[in-house]
PDB file of C-alpha atoms in Angstrom:
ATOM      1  CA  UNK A 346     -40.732 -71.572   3.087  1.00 51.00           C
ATOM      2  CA  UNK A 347     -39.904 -69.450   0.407  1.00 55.00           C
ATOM      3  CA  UNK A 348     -42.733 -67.227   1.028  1.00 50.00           C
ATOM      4  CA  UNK A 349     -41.880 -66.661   4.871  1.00 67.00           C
ATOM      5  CA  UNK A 350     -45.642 -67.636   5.631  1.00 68.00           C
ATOM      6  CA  UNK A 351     -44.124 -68.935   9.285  1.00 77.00           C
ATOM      7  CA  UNK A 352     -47.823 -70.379  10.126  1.00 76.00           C
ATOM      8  CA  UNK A 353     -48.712 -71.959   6.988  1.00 84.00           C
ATOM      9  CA  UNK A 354     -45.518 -73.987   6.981  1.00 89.00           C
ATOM     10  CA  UNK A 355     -46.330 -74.976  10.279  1.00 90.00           C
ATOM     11  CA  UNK A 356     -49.581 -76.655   8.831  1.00 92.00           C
ATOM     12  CA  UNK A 357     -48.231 -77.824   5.916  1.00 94.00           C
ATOM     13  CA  UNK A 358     -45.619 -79.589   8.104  1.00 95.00           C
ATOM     14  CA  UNK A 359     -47.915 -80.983  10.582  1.00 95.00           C
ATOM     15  CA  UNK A 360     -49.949 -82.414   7.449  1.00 96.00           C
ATOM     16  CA  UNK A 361     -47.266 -83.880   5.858  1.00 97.00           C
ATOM     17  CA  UNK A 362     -46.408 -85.615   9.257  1.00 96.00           C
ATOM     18  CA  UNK A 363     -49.650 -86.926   9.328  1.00 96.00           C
ATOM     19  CA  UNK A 364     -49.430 -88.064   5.271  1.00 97.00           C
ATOM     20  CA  UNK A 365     -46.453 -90.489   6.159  1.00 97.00           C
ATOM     21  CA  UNK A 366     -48.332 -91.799   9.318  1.00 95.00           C
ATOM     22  CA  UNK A 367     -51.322 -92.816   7.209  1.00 95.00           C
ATOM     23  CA  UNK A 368     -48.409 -94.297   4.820  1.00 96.00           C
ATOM     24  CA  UNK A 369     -46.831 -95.765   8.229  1.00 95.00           C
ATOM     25  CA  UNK A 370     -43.609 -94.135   7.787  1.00 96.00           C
ATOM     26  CA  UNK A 371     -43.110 -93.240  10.866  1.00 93.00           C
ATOM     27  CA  UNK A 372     -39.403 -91.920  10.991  1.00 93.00           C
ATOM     28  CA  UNK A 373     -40.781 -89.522   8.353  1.00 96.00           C
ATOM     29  CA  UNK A 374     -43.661 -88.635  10.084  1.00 95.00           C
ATOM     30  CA  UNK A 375     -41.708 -88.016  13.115  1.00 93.00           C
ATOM     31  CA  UNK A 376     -39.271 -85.619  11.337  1.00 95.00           C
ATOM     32  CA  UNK A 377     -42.191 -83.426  10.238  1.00 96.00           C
ATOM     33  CA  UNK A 378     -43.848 -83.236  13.316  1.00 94.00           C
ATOM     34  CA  UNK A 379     -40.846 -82.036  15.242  1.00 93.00           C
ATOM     35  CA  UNK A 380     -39.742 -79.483  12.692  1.00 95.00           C
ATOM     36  CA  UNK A 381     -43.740 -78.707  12.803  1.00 95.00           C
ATOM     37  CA  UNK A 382     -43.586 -78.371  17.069  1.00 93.00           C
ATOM     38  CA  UNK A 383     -40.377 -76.586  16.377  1.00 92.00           C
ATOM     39  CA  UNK A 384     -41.674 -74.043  14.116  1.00 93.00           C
ATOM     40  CA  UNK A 385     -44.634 -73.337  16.309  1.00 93.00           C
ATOM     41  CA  UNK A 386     -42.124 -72.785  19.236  1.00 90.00           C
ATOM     42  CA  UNK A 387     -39.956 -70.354  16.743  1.00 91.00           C
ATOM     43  CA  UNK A 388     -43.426 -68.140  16.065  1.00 92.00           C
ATOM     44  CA  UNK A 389     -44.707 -68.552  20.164  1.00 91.00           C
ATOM     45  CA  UNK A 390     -47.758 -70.315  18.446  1.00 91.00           C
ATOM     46  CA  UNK A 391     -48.232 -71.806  22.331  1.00 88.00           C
ATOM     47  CA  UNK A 392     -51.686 -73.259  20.889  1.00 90.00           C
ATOM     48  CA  UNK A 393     -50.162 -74.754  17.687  1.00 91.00           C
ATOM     49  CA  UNK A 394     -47.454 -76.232  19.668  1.00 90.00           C
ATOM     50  CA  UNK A 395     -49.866 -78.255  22.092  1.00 87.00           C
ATOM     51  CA  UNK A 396     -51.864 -79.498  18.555  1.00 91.00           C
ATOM     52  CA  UNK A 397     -48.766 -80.685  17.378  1.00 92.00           C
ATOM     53  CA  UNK A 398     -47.326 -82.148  20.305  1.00 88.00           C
ATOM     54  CA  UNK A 399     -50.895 -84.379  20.551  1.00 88.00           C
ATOM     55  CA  UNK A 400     -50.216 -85.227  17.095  1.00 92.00           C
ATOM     56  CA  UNK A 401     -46.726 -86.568  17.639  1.00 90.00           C
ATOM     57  CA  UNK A 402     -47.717 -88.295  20.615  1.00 87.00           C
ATOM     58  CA  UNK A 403     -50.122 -90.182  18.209  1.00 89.00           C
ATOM     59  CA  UNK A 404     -46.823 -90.398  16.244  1.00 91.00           C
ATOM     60  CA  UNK A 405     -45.064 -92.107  18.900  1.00 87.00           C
ATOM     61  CA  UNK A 406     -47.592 -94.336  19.613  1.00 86.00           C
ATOM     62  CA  UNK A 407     -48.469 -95.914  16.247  1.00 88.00           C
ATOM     63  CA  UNK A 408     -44.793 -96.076  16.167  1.00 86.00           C
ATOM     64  CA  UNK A 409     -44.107 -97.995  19.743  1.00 84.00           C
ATOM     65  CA  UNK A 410     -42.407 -95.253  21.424  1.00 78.00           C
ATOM     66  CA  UNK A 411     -44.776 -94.681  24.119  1.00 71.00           C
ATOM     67  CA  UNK A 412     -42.079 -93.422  26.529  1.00 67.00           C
ATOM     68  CA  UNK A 413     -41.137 -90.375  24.241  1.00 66.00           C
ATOM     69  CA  UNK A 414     -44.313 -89.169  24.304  1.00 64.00           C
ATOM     70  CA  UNK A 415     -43.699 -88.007  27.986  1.00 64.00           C
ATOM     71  CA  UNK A 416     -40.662 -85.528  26.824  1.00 67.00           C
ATOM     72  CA  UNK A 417     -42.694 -83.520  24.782  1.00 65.00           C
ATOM     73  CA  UNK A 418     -45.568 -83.291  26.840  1.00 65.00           C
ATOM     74  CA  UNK A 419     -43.777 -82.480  30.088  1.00 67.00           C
ATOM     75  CA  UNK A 420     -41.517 -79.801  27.914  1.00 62.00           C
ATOM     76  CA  UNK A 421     -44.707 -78.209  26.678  1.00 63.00           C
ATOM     77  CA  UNK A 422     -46.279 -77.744  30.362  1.00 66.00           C
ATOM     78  CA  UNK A 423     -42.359 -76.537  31.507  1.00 63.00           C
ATOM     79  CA  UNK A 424     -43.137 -73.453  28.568  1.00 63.00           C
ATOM     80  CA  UNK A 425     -46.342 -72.704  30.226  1.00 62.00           C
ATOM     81  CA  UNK A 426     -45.342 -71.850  33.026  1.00 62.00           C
TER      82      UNK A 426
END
């Protein structure tokens, strides 16, 4: 962050979601993600944003929370259009 690279924090935040998945920390994980989905929304990274929301939804799953998956997918296509 301190380095204003707006993209690579994006990835590192995405991977570090994914580090506390494979760890099964899930509330962690979660946090990442989001601030990951948010940060591609923040740059209009519209391809980066529908990676990340995939990845969350994998997220949710592992994590039980099959309904929330829904929100962010139907608030990504509402941005598309």
């Amino acid at each position: 962050r301190e380095i204003r690279d707006s993209r690579g924090e994006g990835t590192w935040l995405s991977n570090l979601g994914e580090a506390y998945q494979s760890l099964n920390k899930m509330e962690e994980a979660k946090t990442h993600m989001r601030e990951a989905i948010n940060n591609a929304r923040e740059i209009g990274n519209s391809f980066g944003e529908g990676v990340r929301c995939v990845m969350m939804a994998d997220v949710l799953v592992q994590a039980g929370l099959n309904k929330s998956i829904v929100t962010c997918l139907e608030y990504t296509e509402a941005r598309r259009r």
